[in-house]
Amino acid sequence: MAAASWYHRDISRVVAEELLAKAGRDGCFLVRDSESVSGAYALCLLFQRHVHTYRILPDDEGLLSVQTIQGIQAKCFRTLPDLIGAYQQPNNGLVTPLLYPVHRARQAADEDSDGGLPQGKEMFPKMPTCPRSPASDFMGFMAEYLNHHLQLDLEALRHGHPQLRHLSTALVTACRALHRQIDFTLAGLETLARVFDPPASPHSPAREQVSPSRATTAPNLELLLNKISTVNHLLSSLEKKVLKSLQETVSRHNLALPSVAAAPPLTAKPLAVQSFEVKVGKLQRAALTVDVESGTVAITKKGSGSPEETIPQDKILQLIKYQSVQSKVRLVYDREPQRSLSRDFVFPNARKREAFCQLLQLMKIQHSNLDEPDLISVYVGTWNMGSTPPPRSLASWLTSRGLGHTQDETTACIPHDIYVIGTQENSLGDREWVEFLRASLKTLMAIDYRVVALQCLWSIKIVVLVKPEHERRISHVHTSSVKTGIANTLGNKGAVGVSFLFNGTSFGFINCHLASGSEKTHRRNQNYSDILRSLVLGDKQLSAFDLTLRFTHLFWFGDLNYRLDMDVQDILAHVTKKEFETLLAVDQLNLEREKNKVFLRFSEGDISFPPTYRYERGSRDSYMWQKFKPTGVRINVPSWCDRILWKSHPETHLVCNSYGCTNDIVTSDHSPVFATFEVGVTSQFVPKKAPGPDPEPLACIEWESIEGIVKTASRSKCYIEFHSYCLEEAQRSGENTSQSCDIPGFLKLGWSAKNLPVLHPILPDLEYLGDQHLLLSIKGVESCESYGECCIAMKSMIGSMAQQFETFLFHRGEETGSMRGWMKVRVPKDRRSTRERLYEWISFEEEDAEPAADAPTCPKPPLQRLRYLSQALPLHEPQPWGDAEPSPAMLCRSRPRSLPEAAAGYTNPAYFVFEGVP
């Protein structure tokens, strides 16, 4: 028998509870895969409006049993259906017998066929009246091309028409697509065979008996499978021959794929001295000259031949960016002992101001004499290449030039520390593509970048490149991929990911290609969930945590394929007028994020560039929004399909310096998209104080109380699990001391100090602890499954007084509740020294009254801390330095730029339970 309909495979706990709540009858049940134990199951049973979850565990012999219930002897079963059948009888230890199975919904067939195929080809076209073999269709196409079109193609290439070479690429792609179609057919037939001949494994929720009629059919299926396997093998051989023939043809006629010019000798390009015209005061004009190599900033009044003042980089104390005036900056510097001066400068535009700030930041980095960096720059690019070779030059893409928030020409060619390139529908070979990227960067930057990782899934690729000096700082590299194409078995859609540590900072990068079509929003959301659940990246010890919480910084990008919900003519009119805000209001990704369906708590740069899809190939003048297919005309409205988003741990430093698209790369119907980031990183901490003969004083993390709200229909007792790189091992609390469920569907939990562990970090130094984070997970005592996870920054919790924290809970991409509490991190008095990070000398401030000419100007401290829950909560300013006096530089710090603004309100009832709001 096929898998029982009450078996829902790997659905989440939240989805299971929603299905049971919808069924609404005592005794309703379903079975899903366990989230806490591999190879086990979770039996979910509804009784008196609450969901009871029982674990079904296999023993060493593969026999299944429900986790022991007090006073009831465990019974063992060979198959899951046998177990379910037995527990449909009363008096078996469950709160109620299993009465009404909740059936698994049938998934609609995915008709997604865009991506990875040549224009006009269908992966599963409608069969003609007289069916023909796919192999015969393919061989006919091959013969037609080789006999009639190949010579014309070669002649055209000799006469300078390189775009006709795409016919050769289309040929290879068609061969591969047919090969994949056979793969899919084979997989489908194998699945069909299992229906008639189910496995004997006791873990399978399928019965052992097979009817005689089905038994008779099995040999026929086996014969068919053998034939399909033979065809598959022949096609593999044919594909290799086609590829080899094409390569020989290319070599014979000297028709190499796009290549970059030979790279010059690898000598580091010195940064030219850059000059900026500025206004000083209301009328006076001057020039600011930045010499990164010598480490100076010179101020020269207009009309003057020599600088009025030259400021060495070590005398610059602070750079303040005004938020209300995007082109204005304040420079605070030492002029003489015990006296500092601040001066305001207004640039022609915001882009020039950002270029000036980046050059000063680079100057500080180069002259810092630090053994390990505090700050690095990260480039992220995504491009759907449309199954065509790239142009000879990718300079505009790799230097962030084009449309939108782009780099100024004075900083565009400053090399980044890390380049992460994601592509979709990339028809080039893996090695060929990597070398092409490295050669392009070598030409542009005169740096031979090293390959950290390459991960591919069919035509979806991600490449990570780093500067040679950073290669030793990269460790714990992991790669993974997930298929989300038809039935989650085809790789024409899916994701590839890479994760690694840069010294002490964890990074994750995910490049994806989601389902296409304006009407496929739900399918795209499901693709996102599948990727989130199945991608295996990061520290294995954190595998139980939501993927988005496992990394200090996570970047998610690719052809997300979300469209605009508006008539195509209206879209074109708004694009012409550059009325992007109107279009972004109907952008499917924005709408789904507002509903908390996808990308919870992710950030995205401001979009100030036109939709990147679907252009007419060969130009960027017009959109080709009609797509003619054998089944009819398909409308592809211009949309921002290609996106770059990110999510960071709280109180970390990440600034997006550019987000835009190119306007001169026209080989695909998508424009390449880029984003650049300034990212704070941590190093392996070395204590400045050598250990003495006496016992070392310990830092400690103490909890006064924790309250949690979880979205669940369960009444299970819970505990909290604590993870952190600063702890020797994971710790756990006792069971919750209070519990209530006043609001249906939500469970309120509380822990007092006596049930919460005192945690001792491995190092007691403030400088070390200020960079650390705690990951917390609320888990059920019976099921050991997570009800939600969160991340808490320790920086704001350091001090002698308890500080309040508030945050959301996440699980498998869903928002599952909220948590708040009081905690403090005690640091020994002799371990409270710290230093200013290279990114901390730049801050933000609103426009204010002009300062005295000889007085240092410090940004106003924030009026209130970040608040995640109700706006009515009492707030207490953190005192991160305990009994130690903060330095004057620290007093001048503004709110970290990476922190989101406090929200105005929420619609989820869980966020108000703390305040008693119904």
XYZ file of N, CA, C and O in Angstrom, residues 510-584:
300
model
N 23.513 32.038 0.638
C 22.568 31.150 -0.046
C 22.151 31.796 -1.354
O 21.643 32.932 -1.379
N 22.368 31.077 -2.440
C 21.936 31.515 -3.771
C 20.819 30.585 -4.215
O 20.983 29.367 -4.203
N 19.671 31.144 -4.603
C 18.529 30.289 -4.938
C 17.870 30.720 -6.239
O 18.043 31.845 -6.715
N 17.129 29.799 -6.805
C 16.275 30.054 -7.974
C 14.919 29.444 -7.646
O 14.774 28.218 -7.613
N 13.942 30.308 -7.367
C 12.632 29.845 -6.921
C 11.671 29.717 -8.099
O 11.972 30.124 -9.217
N 10.492 29.154 -7.827
C 9.498 28.881 -8.869
C 9.108 30.160 -9.588
O 8.978 31.231 -8.984
N 8.898 30.067 -10.887
C 8.549 31.234 -11.699
C 7.042 31.306 -11.912
O 6.310 30.357 -11.631
N 6.609 32.453 -12.412
C 5.193 32.664 -12.696
C 4.541 33.591 -11.683
O 4.719 33.432 -10.481
N 3.776 34.550 -12.177
C 3.143 35.533 -11.289
C 2.221 34.876 -10.271
O 2.076 35.354 -9.149
N 1.585 33.767 -10.666
C 0.589 33.134 -9.803
C 1.208 32.149 -8.811
O 0.491 31.541 -8.019
N 2.533 32.003 -8.812
C 3.180 30.966 -7.992
C 3.736 31.505 -6.672
O 4.734 30.999 -6.162
N 3.112 32.518 -6.101
C 3.630 33.090 -4.852
C 3.708 32.044 -3.751
O 4.720 31.935 -3.040
N 2.640 31.274 -3.589
C 2.629 30.262 -2.534
C 3.715 29.229 -2.776
O 4.381 28.771 -1.821
N 3.920 28.848 -4.016
C 4.954 27.871 -4.342
C 6.345 28.422 -4.009
O 7.204 27.717 -3.494
N 6.565 29.717 -4.275
C 7.847 30.331 -3.925
C 8.050 30.328 -2.407
O 9.145 30.058 -1.922
N 6.978 30.658 -1.678
C 7.065 30.612 -0.220
C 7.435 29.213 0.260
O 8.228 29.045 1.192
N 6.849 28.214 -0.371
C 7.138 26.830 0.002
C 8.581 26.474 -0.342
O 9.265 25.774 0.417
N 9.064 26.950 -1.505
C 10.470 26.738 -1.863
C 11.384 27.295 -0.778
O 12.361 26.652 -0.365
N 11.064 28.503 -0.316
C 11.861 29.139 0.740
C 11.888 28.257 1.992
O 12.949 28.022 2.577
N 10.714 27.766 2.394
C 10.637 26.915 3.585
C 11.424 25.624 3.408
O 12.113 25.166 4.324
N 11.311 25.025 2.217
C 12.036 23.778 1.957
C 13.546 23.996 2.034
O 14.287 23.166 2.575
N 14.018 25.105 1.473
C 15.448 25.416 1.506
C 15.899 25.645 2.942
O 16.925 25.135 3.387
N 15.110 26.402 3.672
C 15.432 26.716 5.068
C 15.542 25.448 5.906
O 16.413 25.326 6.772
N 14.665 24.504 5.635
C 14.620 23.274 6.424
C 15.700 22.279 6.002
O 16.246 21.549 6.837
N 16.046 22.257 4.725
C 16.866 21.161 4.195
C 18.328 21.516 3.961
O 19.157 20.617 3.836
N 18.654 22.803 3.871
C 20.037 23.171 3.602
C 20.891 22.884 4.839
O 20.557 23.310 5.947
N 21.969 22.158 4.657
C 22.825 21.739 5.775
C 24.080 22.616 5.778
O 25.041 22.357 5.053
N 24.065 23.654 6.598
C 25.175 24.598 6.670
C 25.462 24.942 8.121
O 24.607 24.803 8.989
N 26.669 25.446 8.363
C 27.014 25.926 9.689
C 27.420 24.820 10.644
O 27.567 23.647 10.282
N 27.590 25.227 11.903
C 28.023 24.330 12.967
C 26.976 23.238 13.195
O 25.798 23.522 13.406
N 27.414 21.975 13.174
C 26.478 20.860 13.359
C 25.807 20.899 14.725
O 24.684 20.422 14.891
N 26.493 21.470 15.715
C 25.910 21.557 17.051
C 24.706 22.497 17.086
O 23.919 22.455 18.032
N 24.587 23.329 16.065
C 23.466 24.268 15.997
C 22.411 23.815 14.999
O 21.547 24.599 14.612
N 22.465 22.560 14.575
C 21.553 22.083 13.526
C 20.095 22.122 13.964
O 19.193 22.167 13.136
N 19.831 22.099 15.287
C 18.448 22.158 15.756
C 17.891 23.567 15.705
O 16.679 23.765 15.846
N 18.759 24.567 15.499
C 18.309 25.951 15.458
C 17.889 26.347 14.049
O 18.362 25.796 13.058
N 17.000 27.337 13.988
C 16.588 27.907 12.714
C 17.835 28.318 11.930
O 18.771 28.911 12.487
N 17.862 27.998 10.638
C 19.039 28.279 9.813
C 19.438 29.746 9.884
O 20.625 30.084 9.867
N 18.459 30.631 10.003
C 18.760 32.064 9.990
C 19.402 32.536 11.285
O 19.833 33.688 11.369
N 19.477 31.670 12.314
C 20.103 32.044 13.581
C 21.492 31.438 13.755
O 22.163 31.710 14.749
N 21.936 30.629 12.803
C 23.195 29.901 12.984
C 24.423 30.734 12.640
O 25.547 30.317 12.913
N 24.235 31.899 12.019
C 25.367 32.664 11.516
C 25.342 34.084 12.063
O 24.278 34.669 12.263
N 26.529 34.642 12.256
C 26.604 36.057 12.615
C 25.972 36.889 11.516
O 25.229 37.830 11.787
N 26.286 36.534 10.273
C 25.711 37.238 9.121
C 25.299 36.197 8.078
O 26.107 35.351 7.682
N 24.054 36.275 7.642
C 23.530 35.386 6.605
C 23.041 36.224 5.432
O 22.240 37.147 5.616
N 23.525 35.906 4.231
C 23.114 36.603 3.011
C 22.314 35.624 2.153
O 22.765 34.506 1.895
N 21.145 36.063 1.708
C 20.282 35.210 0.879
C 19.948 36.001 -0.391
O 19.424 37.114 -0.321
N 20.234 35.416 -1.541
C 20.101 36.158 -2.794
C 19.772 35.200 -3.923
O 19.727 33.985 -3.733
N 19.531 35.743 -5.095
C 19.246 34.919 -6.254
C 18.064 35.432 -7.054
O 17.563 36.540 -6.847
N 17.607 34.593 -7.980
C 16.391 34.874 -8.747
C 15.226 34.357 -7.901
O 14.792 33.217 -8.050
N 14.728 35.211 -7.018
C 13.632 34.808 -6.135
C 12.314 34.719 -6.888
O 11.356 34.112 -6.409
N 12.230 35.381 -8.036
C 11.101 35.247 -8.966
C 9.785 35.848 -8.456
O 8.731 35.599 -9.041
N 9.800 36.613 -7.362
C 8.575 37.299 -6.938
C 8.272 38.416 -7.933
O 9.171 39.124 -8.383
N 6.997 38.580 -8.269
C 6.586 39.495 -9.330
C 5.807 40.691 -8.764
O 5.576 40.798 -7.557
N 5.387 41.569 -9.665
C 4.580 42.735 -9.301
C 3.109 42.438 -9.597
O 2.773 41.998 -10.707
N 2.249 42.662 -8.616
C 0.814 42.430 -8.795
C 0.160 43.696 -9.345
O -0.507 44.460 -8.631
N 0.377 43.923 -10.625
C -0.177 45.111 -11.279
C -0.232 44.848 -12.774
O 0.548 44.051 -13.310
N -1.158 45.508 -13.451
C -1.268 45.364 -14.904
C 0.024 45.811 -15.570
O 0.666 46.790 -15.152
N 0.419 45.086 -16.608
C 1.715 45.330 -17.225
C 1.837 46.753 -17.777
O 2.905 47.387 -17.664
N 0.776 47.304 -18.350
C 0.855 48.658 -18.900
C 1.035 49.695 -17.800
O 1.764 50.683 -17.965
N 0.398 49.469 -16.665
C 0.575 50.380 -15.531
C 2.010 50.297 -15.000
O 2.606 51.318 -14.630
N 2.545 49.082 -14.960
C 3.932 48.915 -14.509
C 4.875 49.686 -15.424
O 5.758 50.429 -14.958
N 4.700 49.531 -16.735
C 5.578 50.208 -17.688
C 5.503 51.722 -17.536
O 6.521 52.421 -17.624
N 4.295 52.232 -17.273
C 4.132 53.677 -17.090
C 4.880 54.157 -15.847
O 5.558 55.192 -15.874
N 4.787 53.408 -14.759
C 5.484 53.803 -13.525
C 6.998 53.688 -13.682
O 7.747 54.518 -13.136
N 7.460 52.660 -14.408
C 8.903 52.516 -14.629
C 9.435 53.699 -15.430
O 10.497 54.253 -15.119
N 8.683 54.104 -16.450
C 9.106 55.238 -17.269
C 9.260 56.499 -16.433
O 10.193 57.287 -16.617
N 8.361 56.677 -15.464
C 8.404 57.866 -14.594
C 9.301 57.659 -13.373
O 9.398 58.548 -12.525
N 9.934 56.488 -13.274
C 10.783 56.133 -12.135
C 10.018 56.211 -10.812
O 10.572 56.593 -9.781
N 8.752 55.831 -10.864
C 7.911 55.809 -9.658
C 8.012 54.418 -9.014
O 7.074 53.635 -8.998
N 9.192 54.133 -8.485
C 9.456 52.797 -7.973
C 8.710 52.512 -6.667
O 8.366 51.357 -6.386
N 8.468 53.540 -5.850
C 7.783 53.312 -4.574
C 6.384 52.735 -4.807
O 5.932 51.866 -4.066
N 5.705 53.231 -5.833
C 4.371 52.717 -6.149
C 4.432 51.243 -6.518
O 3.574 50.447 -6.114
N 5.462 50.873 -7.278
C 5.603 49.477 -7.686
C 6.032 48.591 -6.522
O 5.575 47.447 -6.397
N 6.891 49.089 -5.666
C 7.346 48.288 -4.525
C 6.203 47.974 -3.567
O 6.248 46.988 -2.831
